[in-house]
Amino acid sequence: MGRVNTDNAVGALINSAFWKIKNHFANAINEHNLKVTPEQWNLMNIIADNPGITQTELSQKGNKDKTNVTRILDVLDKNGFITRSTDRKDRRVFRINLTDAGTDIIEKVIPIAAKVKKNCYSGFSEKELEQFNDYLMRICKNTNC
């Protein structure tokens, strides 16, 4: 059995593209002296769309393990971007909400994210991007079996 050439393997290319986009986004955020990482911003967006979300739900929606979510939330809490409150029915469960400072950071990063997205997707037609998105969604669906 021969070795697999990973230079053009789909998984390797997806991984490489992910890291390059993530680093490009992180650098763009840093240029504006905003104290948030792409991972933190992603979770903050999920919280904004789901006020009162639990850490478990956030972990699932953010595709991150509970330990990483807890670590990120600790930083966001320390920076005053979120609040955690005990669930009324189950004291072991925390409900997470954004603070005004958290909402402000999201709003400041949105144009930066749009610029990064435009830069990364330049040269693609709308149809190509829709197809690419469809392909990635199909891969995600196929790997959740």
XYZ file of C-alpha atoms in Angstrom:
145
model
C 0.000 0.000 0.000
C 1.459 3.381 -1.019
C 1.697 6.533 1.003
C -1.040 9.135 0.780
C -0.031 12.435 -0.776
C -1.382 15.029 1.635
C -0.299 18.033 -0.447
C -3.622 18.074 -2.280
C -5.817 15.952 0.003
C -9.170 17.614 0.642
C -8.850 17.400 4.425
C -5.353 18.876 4.415
C -6.444 21.700 2.126
C -9.485 22.484 4.272
C -7.307 22.498 7.368
C -4.715 24.740 5.731
C -7.370 27.161 4.480
C -8.997 27.247 7.930
C -5.750 28.157 9.678
C -4.821 30.778 7.098
C -8.240 32.427 7.286
C -8.194 32.285 11.090
C -4.724 33.861 11.273
C -5.690 36.518 8.724
C -8.770 37.341 10.806
C -6.779 37.405 14.069
C -4.215 39.754 12.553
C -6.942 42.053 11.243
C -8.571 42.189 14.692
C -5.201 42.884 16.324
C -4.555 45.770 13.919
C -7.585 47.470 15.475
C -6.345 46.779 19.023
C -9.480 44.868 19.936
C -8.958 42.456 22.798
C -10.754 39.460 21.355
C -9.702 36.377 19.410
C -11.598 34.827 16.491
C -12.657 31.950 18.767
C -13.954 34.332 21.415
C -15.760 36.419 18.816
C -17.379 33.316 17.343
C -18.747 32.234 20.722
C -19.904 35.795 21.437
C -21.873 35.757 18.177
C -23.537 32.508 19.180
C -24.413 34.015 22.575
C -25.802 37.128 20.847
C -28.054 34.925 18.718
C -29.029 32.744 21.705
C -29.315 34.883 24.862
C -29.287 32.747 27.990
C -27.609 29.832 26.229
C -26.064 27.179 28.469
C -22.398 26.263 28.305
C -23.308 22.821 26.998
C -25.433 24.293 24.196
C -22.666 26.779 23.393
C -20.167 23.940 23.197
C -22.379 22.104 20.705
C -23.179 25.139 18.549
C -19.560 26.310 18.600
C -18.116 22.874 17.797
C -15.798 23.096 20.785
C -15.317 20.792 23.734
C -16.650 21.915 27.110
C -13.180 22.524 28.524
C -12.290 24.982 25.749
C -15.645 26.734 26.060
C -15.150 27.122 29.811
C -11.641 28.540 29.269
C -12.876 31.010 26.643
C -15.833 32.035 28.802
C -13.508 32.650 31.751
C -11.557 35.148 29.634
C -14.710 36.773 28.252
C -16.092 37.081 31.786
C -12.825 38.554 33.088
C -12.866 41.107 30.243
C -16.453 42.055 31.031
C -17.927 40.798 27.738
C -20.327 38.205 29.198
C -22.236 37.392 32.338
C -22.939 33.940 33.710
C -25.952 33.383 35.891
C -27.201 30.269 37.587
C -30.204 28.626 35.979
C -33.357 28.977 38.109
C -34.281 25.302 37.741
C -30.808 23.718 37.941
C -28.045 25.423 39.938
C -25.405 23.343 38.124
C -26.303 25.056 34.827
C -25.063 28.524 33.888
C -26.887 30.824 31.487
C -24.650 33.092 29.430
C -25.458 36.559 28.137
C -23.497 39.364 26.548
C -22.826 42.603 28.358
C -22.987 45.967 26.617
C -19.184 45.788 26.250
C -19.551 42.373 24.583
C -22.154 43.689 22.164
C -19.880 46.646 21.408
C -16.962 44.328 20.538
C -19.169 42.277 18.227
C -20.233 45.431 16.402
C -16.624 46.618 16.048
C -15.457 43.285 14.630
C -18.287 42.869 12.101
C -16.751 45.216 9.474
C -13.338 43.617 10.038
C -14.843 40.160 9.468
C -16.600 41.401 6.330
C -13.319 42.768 4.954
C -11.473 39.519 5.702
C -14.286 37.516 4.113
C -14.208 39.697 1.000
C -10.434 39.317 0.768
C -10.483 35.537 1.251
C -13.321 34.995 -1.223
C -12.059 37.317 -3.938
C -12.099 35.752 -7.377
C -15.079 33.511 -6.580
C -18.490 34.046 -8.092
C -21.572 33.965 -5.883
C -22.512 30.646 -7.476
C -19.076 29.149 -6.764
C -19.297 30.227 -3.119
C -22.762 28.686 -2.807
C -21.471 25.421 -4.308
C -18.412 25.429 -2.056
C -20.606 26.027 0.975
C -22.846 23.163 -0.120
C -19.854 20.845 -0.498
C -18.570 21.696 2.973
C -21.998 21.203 4.498
C -22.228 17.801 2.828
C -18.839 16.836 4.235
C -20.013 17.911 7.701
C -23.195 15.898 7.303
C -21.283 12.841 6.074
C -18.892 12.919 9.023
C -21.653 13.101 11.634
C -22.777 9.525 10.945
